[in-house]
Amino acid sequence: MKVLVATPLYPPQIGGPATYAARIERELPAKGIAVTMLPFSSVAMKTRIVRHALYFLGILRKARGADVVYALDSTSVGIPALIAAKLCYRPLVVRIGGIGSWERAVEQSYKIGPPHEFANYLQLLSTDLRQLYRLERMVWRQARTVVVPSEYLKQSLVLLGIPAERITVIYNGMEPVPDGTDRVRIPGLIVSAGRLAEIKRFDVLVEAVRLIAEDLPDARLHIYGSGPTHDALEAAIRQAGMEGRIELRSALPRMELLERIGEASVFALASWHETFSNLLIESMAVGTPVVSTAAGGTPEVVNSGVNGLLVPPGDAAALAAALRKVLMDAAYGMRLAGAARASLSMFSGARVVERTCDVLADAVS
């Protein structure tokens, strides 16, 4: 079988599609699947109209020699991949990490609910966002299979009218992580990381640390990342009187960040929404206890009280209570961490490759 992979990102670029593209390019040939990779970055330096035209022509040319076209997003590569697949009578498989129009609306500060409620808010969107949504939905409906990283996202697409039988869940796979065996943890250290954006709700985490500061004098928080809410977050730290307890630190390369997480007593994630958090499973893999909000696909990863702790999104008091529980009982935290490492087999890279092979074979058959 021959597969043409259309990817928006490709190494040395970083991001989920780049990591995934590199994995399948490296490992699918051993499964009898010849891979041709077409990164959008190959035309990214051209003007907007020229790059989209050149990319479409590239897909159209290469699709003729493929058995299946596999697009790693809905729009930038998904739309030209759909048109080329139709013209060449090839099946199209699309892999998405989220609903792009919903994510864009959140970035533009629309007051909307999480993805499973998106249908209720479509009429509030601008013409451009509604058009983006219609294009995404067209690609999803025309694809032979839509691959998503969580049952949560699958159900969100079903609520938007995509047939459940056309959606396949393949959880993201982990890349190698630093060895956390017998690592010395720093007492009281909480680490969090991610893009400093409203959806990540680092302000809730700041308030949770303020709530535990009096009875846990060793408790402190390091947040690694950059983004549009940096200044507002700094202001929230000052307002809470936590300048000596909470530090905003620059974003780090993945392995360096995981080293820092591996030194912490707990990794905390306060997001309002997460389709699937790679950083959460990587924190579990390095042996650090995790406390997270029960947002989006996170409950598919964390079984609260078994391999981590979950709290409602936006609830600083509940987040503080969970952090306090782990920080005050290191043995309890290590029991959670041990169970977490034992629960990660479904997120292995080998499983991702096997499931991807199955989806591509089904599309061709």
Tab-separated table of C-alpha atoms in Angstrom:
chain	number	residue	atom	x	y	z
A	1	MET	CA	0.000	0.000	0.000
A	2	LYS	CA	1.133	3.556	-0.768
A	3	VAL	CA	0.017	6.519	1.345
A	4	LEU	CA	0.431	10.220	0.612
A	5	VAL	CA	0.635	12.177	3.878
A	6	ALA	CA	-0.304	15.865	3.736
A	7	THR	CA	0.969	17.544	6.898
A	8	PRO	CA	0.829	21.188	8.017
A	9	LEU	CA	3.971	20.765	10.167
A	10	TYR	CA	7.109	18.705	9.701
A	11	PRO	CA	10.454	18.510	11.538
A	12	PRO	CA	12.373	20.606	12.386
A	13	GLN	CA	9.073	22.369	13.062
A	14	ILE	CA	7.517	21.407	16.387
A	15	GLY	CA	3.972	20.471	17.299
A	16	GLY	CA	1.734	17.423	17.320
A	17	PRO	CA	1.386	16.991	13.527
A	18	ALA	CA	5.170	17.257	13.066
A	19	THR	CA	5.887	14.630	15.725
A	20	TYR	CA	3.206	12.306	14.374
A	21	ALA	CA	4.315	12.757	10.744
A	22	ALA	CA	7.888	11.867	11.652
A	23	ARG	CA	6.722	8.761	13.522
A	24	ILE	CA	4.635	7.328	10.691
A	25	GLU	CA	7.237	8.222	8.047
A	26	ARG	CA	9.791	6.325	10.121
A	27	GLU	CA	7.711	3.317	11.125
A	28	LEU	CA	5.016	2.595	8.505
A	29	PRO	CA	7.453	1.219	5.891
A	30	ALA	CA	8.267	-1.657	8.259
A	31	LYS	CA	4.543	-2.506	8.117
A	32	GLY	CA	4.547	-2.693	4.320
A	33	ILE	CA	3.241	0.840	3.736
A	34	ALA	CA	5.233	3.157	1.484
A	35	VAL	CA	5.002	6.750	2.724
A	36	THR	CA	5.277	9.909	0.618
A	37	MET	CA	5.361	13.013	2.795
A	38	LEU	CA	4.188	16.427	1.549
A	39	PRO	CA	4.719	19.130	4.203
A	40	PHE	CA	3.010	22.481	3.798
A	41	SER	CA	6.293	24.038	4.900
A	42	SER	CA	7.667	23.196	1.442
A	43	VAL	CA	5.663	26.146	0.044
A	44	ALA	CA	5.199	28.257	3.190
A	45	MET	CA	7.584	31.024	2.072
A	46	LYS	CA	5.461	31.861	-0.988
A	47	THR	CA	2.660	34.437	-1.010
A	48	ARG	CA	-0.677	33.180	0.275
A	49	ILE	CA	-2.373	32.497	-3.066
A	50	VAL	CA	0.777	31.050	-4.652
A	51	ARG	CA	1.562	28.689	-1.755
A	52	HIS	CA	-1.957	27.258	-1.663
A	53	ALA	CA	-1.982	26.786	-5.435
A	54	LEU	CA	1.439	25.120	-5.426
A	55	TYR	CA	0.524	22.880	-2.525
A	56	PHE	CA	-2.680	21.731	-4.217
A	57	LEU	CA	-0.804	20.959	-7.432
A	58	GLY	CA	1.758	19.001	-5.438
A	59	ILE	CA	-0.937	16.900	-3.768
A	60	LEU	CA	-2.736	16.372	-7.048
A	61	ARG	CA	0.448	15.142	-8.729
A	62	LYS	CA	1.454	12.802	-5.910
A	63	ALA	CA	-2.057	11.492	-5.184
A	64	ARG	CA	-2.122	9.717	-8.540
A	65	GLY	CA	0.617	7.382	-7.316
A	66	ALA	CA	-0.952	6.731	-3.916
A	67	ASP	CA	-3.615	4.314	-2.733
A	68	VAL	CA	-4.885	6.647	0.009
A	69	VAL	CA	-4.437	10.307	0.942
A	70	TYR	CA	-3.909	11.024	4.629
A	71	ALA	CA	-4.313	14.672	5.745
A	72	LEU	CA	-3.135	15.768	9.190
A	73	ASP	CA	-5.513	18.699	9.585
A	74	SER	CA	-8.918	19.829	8.328
A	75	THR	CA	-8.153	22.985	6.384
A	76	SER	CA	-4.635	24.098	5.410
A	77	VAL	CA	-3.814	20.653	4.018
A	78	GLY	CA	-7.208	19.002	4.463
A	79	ILE	CA	-9.057	21.026	1.833
A	80	PRO	CA	-6.499	20.573	-0.993
A	81	ALA	CA	-6.168	16.917	0.031
A	82	LEU	CA	-9.930	16.435	-0.264
A	83	ILE	CA	-10.105	18.013	-3.717
A	84	ALA	CA	-7.102	16.055	-4.993
A	85	ALA	CA	-8.433	12.788	-3.560
A	86	LYS	CA	-11.774	13.362	-5.303
A	87	LEU	CA	-10.146	14.191	-8.637
A	88	CYS	CA	-7.892	11.124	-8.433
A	89	TYR	CA	-10.609	8.793	-7.082
A	90	ARG	CA	-8.609	8.063	-3.934
A	91	PRO	CA	-9.993	7.642	-0.411
A	92	LEU	CA	-9.229	10.416	2.068
A	93	VAL	CA	-8.423	9.913	5.749
A	94	VAL	CA	-8.189	13.001	7.972
A	95	ARG	CA	-6.557	13.240	11.382
A	96	ILE	CA	-7.476	16.216	13.599
A	97	GLY	CA	-6.450	17.266	17.092
A	98	GLY	CA	-9.386	19.589	17.640
A	99	ILE	CA	-12.044	21.766	16.022
A	100	GLY	CA	-10.135	24.617	14.412
A	101	SER	CA	-13.052	27.049	14.150
A	102	TRP	CA	-13.877	26.533	17.843
A	103	GLU	CA	-10.224	27.098	18.796
A	104	ARG	CA	-10.101	30.260	16.670
A	105	ALA	CA	-13.296	31.544	18.304
A	106	VAL	CA	-11.825	31.016	21.778
A	107	GLU	CA	-8.630	32.827	20.760
A	108	GLN	CA	-10.780	35.726	19.560
A	109	SER	CA	-12.466	35.909	22.994
A	110	TYR	CA	-15.909	34.692	21.975
A	111	LYS	CA	-17.888	33.685	25.064
A	112	ILE	CA	-18.706	30.132	24.048
A	113	GLY	CA	-18.940	26.757	25.722
A	114	PRO	CA	-16.612	23.777	25.251
A	115	PRO	CA	-16.481	21.860	21.938
A	116	HIS	CA	-19.362	19.501	22.761
A	117	GLU	CA	-21.607	22.594	22.988
A	118	PHE	CA	-20.244	24.271	19.847
A	119	ALA	CA	-23.427	23.754	17.814
A	120	ASN	CA	-25.259	26.060	20.236
A	121	TYR	CA	-22.904	28.967	19.480
A	122	LEU	CA	-22.429	28.836	15.716
A	123	GLN	CA	-24.809	31.732	15.054
A	124	LEU	CA	-22.741	33.990	17.322
A	125	LEU	CA	-19.646	33.623	15.156
A	126	SER	CA	-18.392	36.030	12.522
A	127	THR	CA	-18.913	35.238	8.848
A	128	ASP	CA	-15.258	34.215	8.523
A	129	LEU	CA	-15.465	31.775	11.450
A	130	ARG	CA	-18.708	30.261	10.200
A	131	GLN	CA	-17.096	29.778	6.793
A	132	LEU	CA	-14.091	28.096	8.420
A	133	TYR	CA	-16.450	25.776	10.302
A	134	ARG	CA	-18.330	24.899	7.104
A	135	LEU	CA	-15.066	24.043	5.340
A	136	GLU	CA	-13.928	21.839	8.230
A	137	ARG	CA	-17.274	20.068	8.354
A	138	MET	CA	-17.187	19.487	4.589
A	139	VAL	CA	-13.800	17.770	4.921
A	140	TRP	CA	-14.981	15.633	7.865
A	141	ARG	CA	-18.131	14.553	6.042
A	142	GLN	CA	-16.310	13.711	2.799
A	143	ALA	CA	-13.449	11.780	4.415
A	144	ARG	CA	-13.589	7.998	4.529
A	145	THR	CA	-12.424	8.173	8.165
A	146	VAL	CA	-11.769	10.986	10.637
A	147	VAL	CA	-9.091	10.092	13.206
A	148	VAL	CA	-9.304	11.869	16.580
A	149	PRO	CA	-7.221	11.564	19.792
A	150	SER	CA	-10.071	11.154	22.304
A	151	GLU	CA	-13.580	9.816	22.725
A	152	TYR	CA	-14.505	13.308	23.877
A	153	LEU	CA	-13.615	14.822	20.490
A	154	LYS	CA	-15.406	11.985	18.725
A	155	GLN	CA	-18.621	12.735	20.597
A	156	SER	CA	-18.182	16.465	19.935
A	157	LEU	CA	-18.037	15.745	16.179
A	158	VAL	CA	-21.079	13.467	16.419
A	159	LEU	CA	-22.997	16.387	17.962
A	160	LEU	CA	-21.984	18.422	14.896
A	161	GLY	CA	-23.528	15.828	12.585
A	162	ILE	CA	-20.558	13.599	11.686
A	163	PRO	CA	-21.571	9.899	11.706
A	164	ALA	CA	-19.996	8.041	14.629
A	165	GLU	CA	-19.081	5.062	12.445
A	166	ARG	CA	-16.821	7.318	10.348
A	167	ILE	CA	-14.792	8.505	13.356
A	168	THR	CA	-11.932	6.454	14.828
A	169	VAL	CA	-10.199	7.221	18.121
A	170	ILE	CA	-6.425	6.743	18.168
A	171	TYR	CA	-4.891	8.133	21.333
A	172	ASN	CA	-1.695	10.104	20.875
A	173	GLY	CA	1.506	8.172	21.432
A	174	MET	CA	4.387	9.213	23.626
A	175	GLU	CA	7.881	9.935	22.489
A	176	PRO	CA	10.698	8.751	24.831
A	177	VAL	CA	10.822	10.557	28.192
A	178	PRO	CA	13.643	11.001	30.736
A	179	ASP	CA	14.025	8.149	33.204
A	180	GLY	CA	12.244	9.160	36.400
A	181	THR	CA	13.246	6.066	38.385
A	182	ASP	CA	14.524	6.907	41.882
A	183	ARG	CA	14.485	10.620	41.081
A	184	VAL	CA	14.749	12.966	44.067
A	185	ARG	CA	11.709	15.244	44.164
A	186	ILE	CA	11.774	18.813	45.452
A	187	PRO	CA	9.343	19.010	48.397
A	188	GLY	CA	6.452	21.383	47.801
A	189	LEU	CA	7.297	22.125	44.161
A	190	ILE	CA	4.332	22.311	41.801
A	191	VAL	CA	5.087	22.546	38.082
A	192	SER	CA	2.718	23.506	35.293
A	193	ALA	CA	3.359	24.320	31.644
A	194	GLY	CA	1.670	25.261	28.416
A	195	ARG	CA	0.754	28.203	26.252
A	196	LEU	CA	-0.121	31.186	28.414
A	197	ALA	CA	-3.639	31.552	27.074
A	198	GLU	CA	-7.040	32.044	28.650
A	199	ILE	CA	-8.115	28.468	27.976
A	200	LYS	CA	-5.290	27.129	30.181
A	201	ARG	CA	-6.632	29.004	33.262
A	202	PHE	CA	-3.280	29.485	34.964
A	203	ASP	CA	-5.026	32.200	36.982
A	204	VAL	CA	-7.063	29.479	38.712
A	205	LEU	CA	-3.837	27.650	39.553
A	206	VAL	CA	-2.375	30.868	41.001
A	207	GLU	CA	-5.424	31.226	43.258
A	208	ALA	CA	-5.173	27.563	44.323
A	209	VAL	CA	-1.549	28.066	45.394
A	210	ARG	CA	-2.562	31.180	47.338
A	211	LEU	CA	-5.150	29.093	49.187
A	212	ILE	CA	-2.591	26.502	50.300
A	213	ALA	CA	0.246	28.935	51.034
A	214	GLU	CA	-0.485	29.469	54.735
A	215	ASP	CA	-0.532	25.832	55.838
A	216	LEU	CA	2.084	24.608	53.321
A	217	PRO	CA	5.063	26.962	53.692
A	218	ASP	CA	7.194	24.932	51.229
A	219	ALA	CA	4.595	25.094	48.443
A	220	ARG	CA	5.655	26.992	45.352
A	221	LEU	CA	4.727	26.964	41.695
A	222	HIS	CA	6.825	27.187	38.515
A	223	ILE	CA	4.902	27.846	35.287
A	224	TYR	CA	6.777	27.245	32.010
A	225	GLY	CA	5.434	28.830	28.850
A	226	SER	CA	4.741	31.954	26.826
A	227	GLY	CA	1.681	33.502	25.316
A	228	PRO	CA	-0.833	36.354	25.271
A	229	THR	CA	-1.870	36.208	28.945
A	230	HIS	CA	1.681	36.559	30.300
A	231	ASP	CA	1.243	40.115	31.572
A	232	ALA	CA	-2.199	39.441	33.039
A	233	LEU	CA	-0.827	36.389	34.802
A	234	GLU	CA	2.044	38.387	36.256
A	235	ALA	CA	-0.502	40.889	37.545
A	236	ALA	CA	-2.590	38.102	39.088
A	237	ILE	CA	0.495	36.770	40.886
A	238	ARG	CA	1.236	40.233	42.309
A	239	GLN	CA	-2.384	40.770	43.333
A	240	ALA	CA	-2.366	37.433	45.142
A	241	GLY	CA	0.837	38.401	46.948
A	242	MET	CA	2.569	35.333	45.558
A	243	GLU	CA	5.665	36.901	43.946
A	244	GLY	CA	7.953	34.845	46.174
A	245	ARG	CA	5.987	31.642	45.677
A	246	ILE	CA	5.060	31.611	41.993
A	247	GLU	CA	7.478	32.064	39.095
A	248	LEU	CA	6.706	32.495	35.398
A	249	ARG	CA	9.524	30.843	33.490
A	250	SER	CA	10.275	30.718	29.783
A	251	ALA	CA	9.089	27.844	27.620
A	252	LEU	CA	11.636	25.010	27.408
A	253	PRO	CA	12.440	22.322	24.838
A	254	ARG	CA	10.438	19.178	25.515
A	255	MET	CA	13.137	17.063	27.178
A	256	GLU	CA	14.315	19.940	29.379
A	257	LEU	CA	10.739	20.622	30.454
A	258	LEU	CA	10.201	16.974	31.341
A	259	GLU	CA	13.365	17.068	33.447
A	260	ARG	CA	11.885	19.969	35.418
A	261	ILE	CA	8.551	18.161	35.770
A	262	GLY	CA	10.438	15.090	36.946
A	263	GLU	CA	11.901	17.103	39.820
A	264	ALA	CA	8.499	18.317	41.036
A	265	SER	CA	6.289	16.902	43.759
A	266	VAL	CA	3.227	17.338	41.525
A	267	PHE	CA	2.330	18.411	37.994
A	268	ALA	CA	-0.822	20.544	37.794
A	269	LEU	CA	-3.068	21.276	34.821
A	270	ALA	CA	-5.880	23.805	35.349
A	271	SER	CA	-7.218	23.995	31.766
A	272	TRP	CA	-10.794	24.869	30.976
A	273	HIS	CA	-10.532	22.476	28.013
A	274	GLU	CA	-8.092	19.813	26.777
A	275	THR	CA	-8.943	17.540	23.850
A	276	PHE	CA	-5.983	15.365	24.825
A	277	SER	CA	-2.954	16.529	26.794
A	278	ASN	CA	0.332	14.973	25.700
A	279	LEU	CA	2.061	16.814	28.522
A	280	LEU	CA	-0.199	15.125	31.047
A	281	ILE	CA	0.699	11.590	29.967
A	282	GLU	CA	4.366	12.556	29.692
A	283	SER	CA	4.282	13.854	33.274
A	284	MET	CA	2.757	10.561	34.341
A	285	ALA	CA	5.471	8.709	32.424
A	286	VAL	CA	8.305	10.470	34.282
A	287	GLY	CA	6.709	9.419	37.567
A	288	THR	CA	5.323	12.746	38.788
A	289	PRO	CA	1.870	12.698	40.455
A	290	VAL	CA	-0.695	14.658	38.430
A	291	VAL	CA	-3.581	16.889	39.462
A	292	SER	CA	-5.783	18.125	36.622
A	293	THR	CA	-9.178	19.461	35.737
A	294	ALA	CA	-11.710	16.953	34.424
A	295	ALA	CA	-11.877	18.817	31.116
A	296	GLY	CA	-12.471	17.378	27.640
A	297	GLY	CA	-10.609	14.114	27.113
A	298	THR	CA	-8.634	14.221	30.369
A	299	PRO	CA	-10.916	11.744	32.233
A	300	GLU	CA	-9.981	9.201	29.549
A	301	VAL	CA	-6.393	9.461	30.815
A	302	VAL	CA	-6.778	10.118	34.541
A	303	ASN	CA	-8.924	7.877	36.747
A	304	SER	CA	-9.328	10.181	39.726
A	305	GLY	CA	-8.081	8.687	42.952
A	306	VAL	CA	-6.352	5.836	41.101
A	307	ASN	CA	-3.645	7.281	38.852
A	308	GLY	CA	-4.087	10.993	39.554
A	309	LEU	CA	-6.621	13.481	40.873
A	310	LEU	CA	-9.285	15.371	38.925
A	311	VAL	CA	-11.215	18.488	39.916
A	312	PRO	CA	-13.918	20.562	38.165
A	313	PRO	CA	-12.600	23.224	35.750
A	314	GLY	CA	-12.504	26.708	37.232
A	315	ASP	CA	-12.751	25.539	40.853
A	316	ALA	CA	-9.697	26.966	42.643
A	317	ALA	CA	-10.778	25.601	46.037
A	318	ALA	CA	-11.091	22.043	44.707
A	319	LEU	CA	-7.757	22.361	42.916
A	320	ALA	CA	-6.152	23.617	46.136
A	321	ALA	CA	-7.587	20.677	48.090
A	322	ALA	CA	-6.213	18.161	45.576
A	323	LEU	CA	-2.778	19.772	45.562
A	324	ARG	CA	-2.749	19.866	49.350
A	325	LYS	CA	-3.619	16.164	49.480
A	326	VAL	CA	-0.642	15.197	47.308
A	327	LEU	CA	1.837	17.627	48.853
A	328	MET	CA	1.009	16.662	52.442
A	329	ASP	CA	1.254	12.920	51.790
A	330	ALA	CA	4.227	12.102	49.582
A	331	ALA	CA	3.579	8.360	49.872
A	332	TYR	CA	0.037	8.835	48.554
A	333	GLY	CA	1.386	10.882	45.654
A	334	MET	CA	3.882	8.177	44.779
A	335	ARG	CA	1.126	5.536	44.827
A	336	LEU	CA	-0.803	7.623	42.309
A	337	ALA	CA	2.351	8.058	40.228
A	338	GLY	CA	3.089	4.330	40.256
A	339	ALA	CA	-0.424	3.505	39.089
A	340	ALA	CA	-0.130	6.192	36.421
A	341	ARG	CA	3.011	4.721	34.886
A	342	ALA	CA	1.346	1.298	34.816
A	343	SER	CA	-1.691	2.728	32.970
A	344	LEU	CA	0.120	4.198	29.972
A	345	SER	CA	0.277	1.190	27.642
A	346	MET	CA	-2.590	2.513	25.517
A	347	PHE	CA	-0.460	5.560	24.680
A	348	SER	CA	2.542	3.671	23.314
A	349	GLY	CA	4.000	4.677	19.977
A	350	ALA	CA	3.690	1.085	18.745
A	351	ARG	CA	-0.060	1.132	19.412
A	352	VAL	CA	-0.427	4.379	17.447
A	353	VAL	CA	1.369	2.859	14.445
A	354	GLU	CA	-0.680	-0.354	14.541
A	355	ARG	CA	-3.984	1.526	14.756
A	356	THR	CA	-2.933	3.891	11.962
A	357	CYS	CA	-2.089	0.931	9.721
A	358	ASP	CA	-5.536	-0.541	10.398
A	359	VAL	CA	-7.318	2.717	9.498
A	360	LEU	CA	-5.385	3.164	6.255
A	361	ALA	CA	-5.938	-0.471	5.237
A	362	ASP	CA	-9.674	-0.160	5.922
A	363	ALA	CA	-9.858	2.990	3.798
A	364	VAL	CA	-8.313	1.199	0.824
A	365	SER	CA	-10.329	-2.011	1.124
